[in-house]
PDB file of C-alpha atoms in Angstrom:
ATOM      1  CA  UNK A   1     -22.561 -33.468 -20.576  1.00 43.00           C
ATOM      2  CA  UNK A   2     -20.403 -31.156 -22.659  1.00 49.00           C
ATOM      3  CA  UNK A   3     -22.050 -28.137 -21.022  1.00 48.00           C
ATOM      4  CA  UNK A   4     -21.412 -29.620 -17.595  1.00 47.00           C
ATOM      5  CA  UNK A   5     -17.774 -30.313 -18.350  1.00 77.00           C
ATOM      6  CA  UNK A   6     -17.335 -26.787 -19.685  1.00 85.00           C
ATOM      7  CA  UNK A   7     -19.027 -25.325 -16.611  1.00 86.00           C
ATOM      8  CA  UNK A   8     -16.725 -27.222 -14.281  1.00 89.00           C
ATOM      9  CA  UNK A   9     -13.667 -26.359 -16.358  1.00 93.00           C
ATOM     10  CA  UNK A  10     -14.425 -22.613 -16.331  1.00 94.00           C
ATOM     11  CA  UNK A  11     -14.808 -22.684 -12.551  1.00 94.00           C
ATOM     12  CA  UNK A  12     -11.732 -24.794 -11.805  1.00 94.00           C
ATOM     13  CA  UNK A  13      -9.458 -22.767 -14.096  1.00 93.00           C
ATOM     14  CA  UNK A  14      -9.846 -19.761 -11.786  1.00 92.00           C
ATOM     15  CA  UNK A  15      -8.533 -21.627  -8.724  1.00 91.00           C
ATOM     16  CA  UNK A  16      -4.973 -22.031  -7.516  1.00 89.00           C
ATOM     17  CA  UNK A  17      -3.569 -25.544  -8.139  1.00 88.00           C
ATOM     18  CA  UNK A  18      -3.620 -26.548  -4.469  1.00 87.00           C
ATOM     19  CA  UNK A  19      -7.216 -25.377  -4.056  1.00 90.00           C
ATOM     20  CA  UNK A  20      -8.362 -26.733  -7.421  1.00 92.00           C
ATOM     21  CA  UNK A  21      -7.606 -30.320  -6.460  1.00 92.00           C
ATOM     22  CA  UNK A  22      -9.988 -30.135  -3.509  1.00 93.00           C
ATOM     23  CA  UNK A  23     -12.865 -28.852  -5.649  1.00 94.00           C
ATOM     24  CA  UNK A  24     -12.199 -31.442  -8.337  1.00 92.00           C
ATOM     25  CA  UNK A  25     -13.040 -34.116  -5.751  1.00 92.00           C
ATOM     26  CA  UNK A  26     -16.397 -32.566  -4.817  1.00 92.00           C
ATOM     27  CA  UNK A  27     -19.197 -34.947  -5.741  1.00 92.00           C
ATOM     28  CA  UNK A  28     -21.728 -33.483  -8.165  1.00 92.00           C
ATOM     29  CA  UNK A  29     -19.696 -30.308  -8.751  1.00 94.00           C
ATOM     30  CA  UNK A  30     -21.311 -29.559 -12.126  1.00 92.00           C
ATOM     31  CA  UNK A  31     -24.834 -29.844 -10.746  1.00 94.00           C
ATOM     32  CA  UNK A  32     -23.931 -27.646  -7.765  1.00 95.00           C
ATOM     33  CA  UNK A  33     -22.501 -24.924  -9.988  1.00 95.00           C
ATOM     34  CA  UNK A  34     -25.545 -25.053 -12.271  1.00 95.00           C
ATOM     35  CA  UNK A  35     -27.849 -24.833  -9.257  1.00 96.00           C
ATOM     36  CA  UNK A  36     -26.093 -21.764  -7.827  1.00 96.00           C
ATOM     37  CA  UNK A  37     -26.377 -19.879 -11.109  1.00 96.00           C
ATOM     38  CA  UNK A  38     -29.995 -20.923 -11.607  1.00 96.00           C
ATOM     39  CA  UNK A  39     -30.853 -19.819  -8.057  1.00 96.00           C
ATOM     40  CA  UNK A  40     -29.472 -16.365  -8.760  1.00 96.00           C
ATOM     41  CA  UNK A  41     -31.342 -16.001 -12.051  1.00 96.00           C
ATOM     42  CA  UNK A  42     -34.550 -17.198 -10.393  1.00 96.00           C
ATOM     43  CA  UNK A  43     -34.217 -14.947  -7.340  1.00 96.00           C
ATOM     44  CA  UNK A  44     -33.345 -11.817  -9.315  1.00 96.00           C
ATOM     45  CA  UNK A  45     -35.754 -12.136 -12.191  1.00 93.00           C
ATOM     46  CA  UNK A  46     -34.762  -9.892 -15.066  1.00 94.00           C
ATOM     47  CA  UNK A  47     -31.103  -9.649 -14.028  1.00 96.00           C
ATOM     48  CA  UNK A  48     -29.136 -11.427 -16.747  1.00 95.00           C
ATOM     49  CA  UNK A  49     -25.666 -12.736 -15.941  1.00 96.00           C
ATOM     50  CA  UNK A  50     -23.779 -15.158 -18.165  1.00 96.00           C
ATOM     51  CA  UNK A  51     -23.062 -18.435 -16.418  1.00 95.00           C
ATOM     52  CA  UNK A  52     -19.335 -18.289 -17.201  1.00 95.00           C
ATOM     53  CA  UNK A  53     -19.063 -14.779 -15.716  1.00 96.00           C
ATOM     54  CA  UNK A  54     -20.815 -15.924 -12.563  1.00 97.00           C
ATOM     55  CA  UNK A  55     -18.617 -19.008 -12.216  1.00 96.00           C
ATOM     56  CA  UNK A  56     -15.418 -16.994 -12.569  1.00 95.00           C
ATOM     57  CA  UNK A  57     -16.671 -14.555  -9.946  1.00 95.00           C
ATOM     58  CA  UNK A  58     -17.727 -17.385  -7.643  1.00 96.00           C
ATOM     59  CA  UNK A  59     -14.306 -19.033  -7.863  1.00 94.00           C
ATOM     60  CA  UNK A  60     -12.639 -15.803  -6.782  1.00 92.00           C
ATOM     61  CA  UNK A  61     -14.904 -15.439  -3.740  1.00 93.00           C
ATOM     62  CA  UNK A  62     -14.780 -18.893  -2.163  1.00 91.00           C
ATOM     63  CA  UNK A  63     -12.449 -19.270   0.859  1.00 86.00           C
ATOM     64  CA  UNK A  64      -9.294 -21.232   0.082  1.00 81.00           C
ATOM     65  CA  UNK A  65      -8.830 -22.616   3.592  1.00 81.00           C
ATOM     66  CA  UNK A  66     -12.273 -24.198   3.990  1.00 88.00           C
ATOM     67  CA  UNK A  67     -13.629 -27.591   3.014  1.00 93.00           C
ATOM     68  CA  UNK A  68     -14.737 -27.201  -0.646  1.00 93.00           C
ATOM     69  CA  UNK A  69     -18.036 -29.022  -0.211  1.00 94.00           C
ATOM     70  CA  UNK A  70     -18.911 -26.912   2.828  1.00 93.00           C
ATOM     71  CA  UNK A  71     -17.880 -23.684   1.080  1.00 93.00           C
ATOM     72  CA  UNK A  72     -20.182 -24.422  -1.860  1.00 95.00           C
ATOM     73  CA  UNK A  73     -23.018 -25.474   0.432  1.00 94.00           C
ATOM     74  CA  UNK A  74     -22.919 -22.332   2.576  1.00 93.00           C
ATOM     75  CA  UNK A  75     -22.204 -19.618  -0.016  1.00 95.00           C
ATOM     76  CA  UNK A  76     -25.082 -17.187  -0.583  1.00 95.00           C
ATOM     77  CA  UNK A  77     -25.198 -17.873  -4.290  1.00 95.00           C
ATOM     78  CA  UNK A  78     -28.205 -15.713  -5.181  1.00 96.00           C
ATOM     79  CA  UNK A  79     -26.771 -12.661  -3.425  1.00 96.00           C
ATOM     80  CA  UNK A  80     -23.387 -13.283  -5.045  1.00 97.00           C
ATOM     81  CA  UNK A  81     -25.152 -13.453  -8.411  1.00 97.00           C
ATOM     82  CA  UNK A  82     -26.651  -9.978  -7.866  1.00 97.00           C
ATOM     83  CA  UNK A  83     -23.367  -8.546  -6.581  1.00 96.00           C
ATOM     84  CA  UNK A  84     -21.478  -9.891  -9.602  1.00 96.00           C
ATOM     85  CA  UNK A  85     -24.030  -8.355 -11.977  1.00 96.00           C
ATOM     86  CA  UNK A  86     -23.702  -5.022 -10.139  1.00 95.00           C
ATOM     87  CA  UNK A  87     -19.901  -5.135 -10.439  1.00 94.00           C
ATOM     88  CA  UNK A  88     -20.285  -5.668 -14.169  1.00 93.00           C
ATOM     89  CA  UNK A  89     -22.415  -2.517 -14.386  1.00 91.00           C
ATOM     90  CA  UNK A  90     -25.759  -4.149 -15.165  1.00 93.00           C
ATOM     91  CA  UNK A  91     -28.445  -1.469 -14.786  1.00 93.00           C
ATOM     92  CA  UNK A  92     -31.151  -4.024 -13.992  1.00 95.00           C
ATOM     93  CA  UNK A  93     -29.011  -5.368 -11.157  1.00 95.00           C
ATOM     94  CA  UNK A  94     -28.471  -1.843  -9.852  1.00 94.00           C
ATOM     95  CA  UNK A  95     -32.231  -1.293  -9.895  1.00 94.00           C
ATOM     96  CA  UNK A  96     -32.847  -4.555  -8.012  1.00 95.00           C
ATOM     97  CA  UNK A  97     -30.240  -3.597  -5.422  1.00 94.00           C
ATOM     98  CA  UNK A  98     -31.841  -0.167  -5.031  1.00 92.00           C
ATOM     99  CA  UNK A  99     -35.339  -1.552  -4.748  1.00 92.00           C
ATOM    100  CA  UNK A 100     -34.876  -4.643  -2.569  1.00 92.00           C
ATOM    101  CA  UNK A 101     -31.577  -4.496  -0.670  1.00 92.00           C
ATOM    102  CA  UNK A 102     -30.489  -0.914   0.006  1.00 89.00           C
ATOM    103  CA  UNK A 103     -33.661  -0.017   1.961  1.00 87.00           C
ATOM    104  CA  UNK A 104     -32.601  -2.591   4.569  1.00 84.00           C
ATOM    105  CA  UNK A 105     -29.248  -0.837   4.908  1.00 81.00           C
ATOM    106  CA  UNK A 106     -30.976   2.545   5.182  1.00 79.00           C
ATOM    107  CA  UNK A 107     -32.975   1.385   8.188  1.00 76.00           C
ATOM    108  CA  UNK A 108     -29.786   0.633  10.104  1.00 72.00           C
ATOM    109  CA  UNK A 109     -28.481   4.215   9.854  1.00 72.00           C
ATOM    110  CA  UNK A 110     -31.760   6.060  10.392  1.00 70.00           C
ATOM    111  CA  UNK A 111     -31.089   6.267  14.130  1.00 63.00           C
ATOM    112  CA  UNK A 112     -27.950   8.348  13.429  1.00 61.00           C
ATOM    113  CA  UNK A 113     -30.028  11.222  12.041  1.00 59.00           C
ATOM    114  CA  UNK A 114     -30.004  12.890  15.469  1.00 52.00           C
ATOM    115  CA  UNK A 115     -26.204  13.168  15.285  1.00 55.00           C
ATOM    116  CA  UNK A 116     -26.399  15.228  12.104  1.00 61.00           C
ATOM    117  CA  UNK A 117     -25.898  12.405   9.588  1.00 66.00           C
ATOM    118  CA  UNK A 118     -28.615  12.100   6.954  1.00 74.00           C
ATOM    119  CA  UNK A 119     -29.434   8.534   5.803  1.00 76.00           C
ATOM    120  CA  UNK A 120     -29.848   9.816   2.241  1.00 79.00           C
ATOM    121  CA  UNK A 121     -26.283  11.183   2.342  1.00 80.00           C
ATOM    122  CA  UNK A 122     -24.999   7.859   3.662  1.00 81.00           C
ATOM    123  CA  UNK A 123     -26.729   5.905   0.918  1.00 83.00           C
ATOM    124  CA  UNK A 124     -25.446   8.249  -1.778  1.00 85.00           C
ATOM    125  CA  UNK A 125     -21.866   7.791  -0.613  1.00 83.00           C
ATOM    126  CA  UNK A 126     -22.444   4.057  -0.343  1.00 86.00           C
ATOM    127  CA  UNK A 127     -23.654   3.913  -3.944  1.00 88.00           C
ATOM    128  CA  UNK A 128     -20.605   5.824  -5.155  1.00 85.00           C
ATOM    129  CA  UNK A 129     -18.141   3.654  -3.247  1.00 85.00           C
ATOM    130  CA  UNK A 130     -19.716   0.299  -4.071  1.00 89.00           C
ATOM    131  CA  UNK A 131     -20.994   0.703  -7.618  1.00 89.00           C
ATOM    132  CA  UNK A 132     -18.598   3.123  -9.349  1.00 86.00           C
ATOM    133  CA  UNK A 133     -15.217   1.760 -10.577  1.00 85.00           C
ATOM    134  CA  UNK A 134     -12.308   4.077  -9.829  1.00 78.00           C
ATOM    135  CA  UNK A 135      -8.652   4.230 -10.779  1.00 76.00           C
ATOM    136  CA  UNK A 136      -8.819   1.189 -13.028  1.00 78.00           C
ATOM    137  CA  UNK A 137     -10.151  -0.965 -10.193  1.00 82.00           C
ATOM    138  CA  UNK A 138     -13.541  -2.722 -10.235  1.00 85.00           C
ATOM    139  CA  UNK A 139     -16.419  -1.394  -8.163  1.00 87.00           C
ATOM    140  CA  UNK A 140     -15.967  -2.206  -4.475  1.00 88.00           C
ATOM    141  CA  UNK A 141     -19.069  -4.380  -4.551  1.00 92.00           C
ATOM    142  CA  UNK A 142     -16.580  -7.004  -5.767  1.00 92.00           C
ATOM    143  CA  UNK A 143     -15.357  -7.251  -2.146  1.00 90.00           C
ATOM    144  CA  UNK A 144     -18.586  -9.033  -1.158  1.00 93.00           C
ATOM    145  CA  UNK A 145     -17.631 -12.712  -0.879  1.00 92.00           C
ATOM    146  CA  UNK A 146     -21.027 -14.316  -0.325  1.00 93.00           C
ATOM    147  CA  UNK A 147     -20.182 -15.676   3.143  1.00 88.00           C
ATOM    148  CA  UNK A 148     -23.280 -13.941   4.597  1.00 89.00           C
ATOM    149  CA  UNK A 149     -26.419 -12.221   3.305  1.00 93.00           C
ATOM    150  CA  UNK A 150     -25.771  -9.250   1.035  1.00 94.00           C
ATOM    151  CA  UNK A 151     -28.193  -7.117   3.073  1.00 90.00           C
ATOM    152  CA  UNK A 152     -26.160  -7.689   6.251  1.00 89.00           C
ATOM    153  CA  UNK A 153     -22.924  -6.849   4.427  1.00 90.00           C
ATOM    154  CA  UNK A 154     -24.459  -3.627   3.104  1.00 90.00           C
ATOM    155  CA  UNK A 155     -25.788  -2.687   6.553  1.00 86.00           C
ATOM    156  CA  UNK A 156     -22.282  -2.960   7.985  1.00 85.00           C
ATOM    157  CA  UNK A 157     -20.884  -0.875   5.112  1.00 85.00           C
ATOM    158  CA  UNK A 158     -23.623   1.737   5.628  1.00 84.00           C
ATOM    159  CA  UNK A 159     -22.876   2.046   9.343  1.00 81.00           C
ATOM    160  CA  UNK A 160     -19.144   2.474   8.632  1.00 80.00           C
ATOM    161  CA  UNK A 161     -19.933   5.160   6.067  1.00 80.00           C
ATOM    162  CA  UNK A 162     -22.251   6.940   8.513  1.00 79.00           C
ATOM    163  CA  UNK A 163     -19.641   6.903  11.269  1.00 77.00           C
ATOM    164  CA  UNK A 164     -17.015   8.286   8.883  1.00 74.00           C
ATOM    165  CA  UNK A 165     -19.374  11.103   7.901  1.00 72.00           C
ATOM    166  CA  UNK A 166     -20.073  11.779  11.556  1.00 70.00           C
ATOM    167  CA  UNK A 167     -16.363  12.068  12.349  1.00 64.00           C
ATOM    168  CA  UNK A 168     -15.850  14.357   9.347  1.00 57.00           C
ATOM    169  CA  UNK A 169     -18.628  16.671  10.505  1.00 52.00           C
ATOM    170  CA  UNK A 170     -17.171  16.780  14.023  1.00 53.00           C
ATOM    171  CA  UNK A 171     -13.698  17.639  12.715  1.00 49.00           C
ATOM    172  CA  UNK A 172     -15.125  20.401  10.533  1.00 48.00           C
ATOM    173  CA  UNK A 173     -17.121  21.861  13.440  1.00 48.00           C
ATOM    174  CA  UNK A 174     -14.049  21.733  15.683  1.00 44.00           C
ATOM    175  CA  UNK A 175     -11.916  23.519  13.077  1.00 42.00           C
ATOM    176  CA  UNK A 176     -14.544  26.222  12.666  1.00 42.00           C
ATOM    177  CA  UNK A 177     -14.691  26.757  16.435  1.00 43.00           C
ATOM    178  CA  UNK A 178     -10.908  27.111  16.591  1.00 42.00           C
ATOM    179  CA  UNK A 179     -10.855  29.585  13.715  1.00 39.00           C
ATOM    180  CA  UNK A 180     -13.564  31.709  15.310  1.00 41.00           C
ATOM    181  CA  UNK A 181     -11.727  31.748  18.650  1.00 42.00           C
ATOM    182  CA  UNK A 182      -8.424  33.095  17.278  1.00 42.00           C
ATOM    183  CA  UNK A 183      -9.359  36.816  17.043  1.00 43.00           C
ATOM    184  CA  UNK A 184     -10.464  36.785  20.705  1.00 35.00           C
ATOM    185  CA  UNK A 185      -6.908  36.059  21.905  1.00 38.00           C
ATOM    186  CA  UNK A 186      -5.597  39.542  21.141  1.00 39.00           C
ATOM    187  CA  UNK A 187      -6.799  43.021  20.302  1.00 39.00           C
ATOM    188  CA  UNK A 188      -8.331  43.633  16.905  1.00 40.00           C
ATOM    189  CA  UNK A 189      -5.675  46.176  15.964  1.00 44.00           C
ATOM    190  CA  UNK A 190      -2.781  43.845  16.731  1.00 42.00           C
ATOM    191  CA  UNK A 191      -4.466  41.051  14.796  1.00 43.00           C
ATOM    192  CA  UNK A 192      -4.986  43.257  11.738  1.00 47.00           C
ATOM    193  CA  UNK A 193      -1.324  44.329  11.743  1.00 48.00           C
ATOM    194  CA  UNK A 194      -0.179  40.722  12.080  1.00 47.00           C
ATOM    195  CA  UNK A 195      -2.404  39.534   9.242  1.00 46.00           C
ATOM    196  CA  UNK A 196      -1.287  42.351   6.965  1.00 53.00           C
ATOM    197  CA  UNK A 197       2.352  41.519   7.650  1.00 50.00           C
ATOM    198  CA  UNK A 198       1.858  37.814   6.950  1.00 50.00           C
ATOM    199  CA  UNK A 199      -0.084  38.516   3.769  1.00 53.00           C
ATOM    200  CA  UNK A 200       2.567  40.903   2.459  1.00 57.00           C
ATOM    201  CA  UNK A 201       5.608  38.722   3.175  1.00 58.00           C
ATOM    202  CA  UNK A 202       4.313  35.221   2.389  1.00 63.00           C
ATOM    203  CA  UNK A 203       1.935  35.621  -0.530  1.00 68.00           C
ATOM    204  CA  UNK A 204       4.415  34.097  -2.999  1.00 75.00           C
ATOM    205  CA  UNK A 205       5.007  31.146  -0.679  1.00 74.00           C
ATOM    206  CA  UNK A 206       1.267  30.670  -0.448  1.00 73.00           C
ATOM    207  CA  UNK A 207       0.913  30.705  -4.238  1.00 76.00           C
ATOM    208  CA  UNK A 208       3.679  28.128  -4.659  1.00 81.00           C
ATOM    209  CA  UNK A 209       2.248  25.832  -1.970  1.00 78.00           C
ATOM    210  CA  UNK A 210      -1.240  26.194  -3.438  1.00 78.00           C
ATOM    211  CA  UNK A 211       0.002  25.300  -6.911  1.00 82.00           C
ATOM    212  CA  UNK A 212       1.731  22.185  -5.618  1.00 85.00           C
ATOM    213  CA  UNK A 213      -1.385  21.149  -3.704  1.00 81.00           C
ATOM    214  CA  UNK A 214      -3.540  21.513  -6.820  1.00 83.00           C
ATOM    215  CA  UNK A 215      -1.158  19.324  -8.807  1.00 86.00           C
ATOM    216  CA  UNK A 216      -1.378  16.672  -6.073  1.00 86.00           C
ATOM    217  CA  UNK A 217      -5.165  16.377  -6.384  1.00 85.00           C
ATOM    218  CA  UNK A 218      -6.602  13.247  -8.035  1.00 87.00           C
ATOM    219  CA  UNK A 219      -7.398  13.862 -11.690  1.00 83.00           C
ATOM    220  CA  UNK A 220     -11.179  13.801 -11.258  1.00 85.00           C
ATOM    221  CA  UNK A 221     -11.247  16.280  -8.379  1.00 85.00           C
ATOM    222  CA  UNK A 222      -8.827  18.622 -10.150  1.00 83.00           C
ATOM    223  CA  UNK A 223     -10.935  18.493 -13.324  1.00 85.00           C
ATOM    224  CA  UNK A 224     -14.202  19.110 -11.487  1.00 85.00           C
ATOM    225  CA  UNK A 225     -12.650  22.027  -9.607  1.00 81.00           C
ATOM    226  CA  UNK A 226     -11.413  23.507 -12.905  1.00 80.00           C
ATOM    227  CA  UNK A 227     -14.798  23.098 -14.597  1.00 81.00           C
ATOM    228  CA  UNK A 228     -16.487  24.862 -11.693  1.00 78.00           C
ATOM    229  CA  UNK A 229     -13.916  27.575 -10.837  1.00 73.00           C
ATOM    230  CA  UNK A 230     -12.456  28.359 -14.275  1.00 72.00           C
ATOM    231  CA  UNK A 231     -15.101  27.463 -16.847  1.00 73.00           C
ATOM    232  CA  UNK A 232     -17.988  28.427 -14.608  1.00 74.00           C
ATOM    233  CA  UNK A 233     -20.030  25.269 -15.159  1.00 80.00           C
ATOM    234  CA  UNK A 234     -22.852  24.747 -12.697  1.00 82.00           C
ATOM    235  CA  UNK A 235     -22.860  21.754 -10.366  1.00 82.00           C
ATOM    236  CA  UNK A 236     -25.861  20.393 -12.247  1.00 81.00           C
ATOM    237  CA  UNK A 237     -24.049  20.651 -15.598  1.00 83.00           C
ATOM    238  CA  UNK A 238     -20.948  18.910 -14.220  1.00 85.00           C
ATOM    239  CA  UNK A 239     -23.209  16.235 -12.753  1.00 81.00           C
ATOM    240  CA  UNK A 240     -24.627  15.650 -16.239  1.00 81.00           C
ATOM    241  CA  UNK A 241     -21.113  15.232 -17.642  1.00 81.00           C
ATOM    242  CA  UNK A 242     -20.260  12.661 -14.960  1.00 80.00           C
ATOM    243  CA  UNK A 243     -23.748  11.095 -14.943  1.00 81.00           C
ATOM    244  CA  UNK A 244     -24.272  11.810 -11.251  1.00 80.00           C
ATOM    245  CA  UNK A 245     -26.362  14.092  -9.064  1.00 81.00           C
ATOM    246  CA  UNK A 246     -25.305  17.691  -8.457  1.00 77.00           C
ATOM    247  CA  UNK A 247     -25.130  16.998  -4.696  1.00 75.00           C
ATOM    248  CA  UNK A 248     -22.386  14.483  -5.420  1.00 80.00           C
ATOM    249  CA  UNK A 249     -20.505  17.065  -7.478  1.00 80.00           C
ATOM    250  CA  UNK A 250     -20.906  19.535  -4.624  1.00 80.00           C
ATOM    251  CA  UNK A 251     -19.201  17.064  -2.284  1.00 82.00           C
ATOM    252  CA  UNK A 252     -16.403  16.512  -4.828  1.00 84.00           C
ATOM    253  CA  UNK A 253     -15.775  20.251  -5.028  1.00 82.00           C
ATOM    254  CA  UNK A 254     -15.863  20.643  -1.238  1.00 82.00           C
ATOM    255  CA  UNK A 255     -13.471  17.721  -0.754  1.00 84.00           C
ATOM    256  CA  UNK A 256     -11.112  19.139  -3.378  1.00 83.00           C
ATOM    257  CA  UNK A 257     -11.062  22.561  -1.729  1.00 82.00           C
ATOM    258  CA  UNK A 258     -10.431  21.031   1.707  1.00 82.00           C
ATOM    259  CA  UNK A 259      -7.622  18.874   0.301  1.00 84.00           C
ATOM    260  CA  UNK A 260      -6.028  21.884  -1.392  1.00 81.00           C
ATOM    261  CA  UNK A 261      -6.167  23.982   1.777  1.00 79.00           C
ATOM    262  CA  UNK A 262      -4.777  21.175   3.921  1.00 82.00           C
ATOM    263  CA  UNK A 263      -2.012  20.474   1.396  1.00 82.00           C
ATOM    264  CA  UNK A 264      -1.170  24.171   1.264  1.00 78.00           C
ATOM    265  CA  UNK A 265      -1.019  24.370   5.043  1.00 77.00           C
ATOM    266  CA  UNK A 266       1.324  21.376   5.261  1.00 80.00           C
ATOM    267  CA  UNK A 267       3.624  22.723   2.554  1.00 81.00           C
ATOM    268  CA  UNK A 268       3.784  26.153   4.182  1.00 73.00           C
ATOM    269  CA  UNK A 269       4.608  24.542   7.511  1.00 75.00           C
ATOM    270  CA  UNK A 270       7.537  22.722   5.914  1.00 76.00           C
ATOM    271  CA  UNK A 271       8.650  25.682   3.807  1.00 73.00           C
ATOM    272  CA  UNK A 272       8.477  28.505   6.374  1.00 70.00           C
ATOM    273  CA  UNK A 273       9.014  26.730   9.709  1.00 67.00           C
ATOM    274  CA  UNK A 274       6.368  28.917  11.355  1.00 61.00           C
ATOM    275  CA  UNK A 275       4.922  28.333  14.793  1.00 64.00           C
ATOM    276  CA  UNK A 276       1.454  26.781  14.869  1.00 66.00           C
ATOM    277  CA  UNK A 277      -0.034  30.161  15.803  1.00 64.00           C
ATOM    278  CA  UNK A 278       1.721  31.966  12.961  1.00 62.00           C
ATOM    279  CA  UNK A 279       0.714  29.282  10.489  1.00 64.00           C
ATOM    280  CA  UNK A 280      -2.893  29.440  11.614  1.00 68.00           C
ATOM    281  CA  UNK A 281      -2.887  33.226  11.246  1.00 64.00           C
ATOM    282  CA  UNK A 282      -1.294  33.022   7.803  1.00 63.00           C
ATOM    283  CA  UNK A 283      -3.874  30.529   6.545  1.00 65.00           C
ATOM    284  CA  UNK A 284      -6.668  32.683   7.941  1.00 63.00           C
ATOM    285  CA  UNK A 285      -5.169  35.771   6.297  1.00 57.00           C
ATOM    286  CA  UNK A 286      -4.787  34.120   2.898  1.00 57.00           C
ATOM    287  CA  UNK A 287      -7.929  31.992   2.939  1.00 57.00           C
ATOM    288  CA  UNK A 288      -9.778  34.610   0.920  1.00 55.00           C
ATOM    289  CA  UNK A 289      -7.154  34.455  -1.821  1.00 57.00           C
ATOM    290  CA  UNK A 290      -8.018  30.844  -2.592  1.00 60.00           C
ATOM    291  CA  UNK A 291     -10.958  31.770  -4.823  1.00 58.00           C
ATOM    292  CA  UNK A 292      -8.885  34.490  -6.495  1.00 57.00           C
ATOM    293  CA  UNK A 293      -5.949  32.189  -7.175  1.00 62.00           C
ATOM    294  CA  UNK A 294      -7.759  29.028  -8.283  1.00 64.00           C
ATOM    295  CA  UNK A 295      -8.867  30.236 -11.734  1.00 64.00           C
ATOM    296  CA  UNK A 296      -5.393  31.392 -12.794  1.00 63.00           C
ATOM    297  CA  UNK A 297      -3.602  28.320 -11.421  1.00 68.00           C
ATOM    298  CA  UNK A 298      -6.104  25.796 -12.780  1.00 69.00           C
ATOM    299  CA  UNK A 299      -6.108  27.387 -16.232  1.00 61.00           C
ATOM    300  CA  UNK A 300      -2.354  26.946 -16.626  1.00 56.00           C
ATOM    301  CA  UNK A 301      -1.225  23.958 -18.745  1.00 50.00           C
ATOM    302  CA  UNK A 302      -0.412  20.913 -16.595  1.00 49.00           C
TER     303      UNK A 302
END
């Protein structure tokens, strides 16, 4: 009886006063809470999650505008148990998710392979977004509320990730096509003179804008870029430091470079008030200086 009272008390303490009163009136609340935790432990054999941790997580996931008895009766307790263990960083839970749930999500994005999106890439991004805490916030797996099967929730998240990757690839291809088309608009000699002029007169502006863009990067991306560009660490070595695959590090570096270039372009546009054509030509002229400038700028204190 003491265990039951403690179980109920832990759960109810997490609820807002107005919501708590409704759950206090649920008949057999202690038995229901015990059953939900036991179902999770039974379904995911080997995944250990303290009952109090599960009950606190459960209380934060239940809808506040629904009948308490119905909410408890319809919640997918076993899936919520696994999700909670994953949020808490349990390696056994991660392995169970990888082995039994993620393959179902992978099947839903396999048909997008023809559009240039690899299912393996989608799943890797999904793992990073859902299982890795960032910026002091818990892993995004905590957003799963248990209102439907975890596999269905992951399938939807996988499709969104795949579509985002698809849009990114299209934007990159479009930008490359535009860049390749620019020299065709005028004679090669005129283009060379224009690029030389822009390089000579705006190199300092470029350096200043580049420096500001580097400072605006998130700490992790700036650090990874410095380790790769300044200290010469391989992607595999950086991956070891961050306990992730080198392909993930490669994406971090690529994203950082793209963010720096885009930030530099925006700052130059504001600073110099150039036309879109002039700005495009300037960025094309100075693009090669990025690799030359990164080591010196990233090695400076701050």
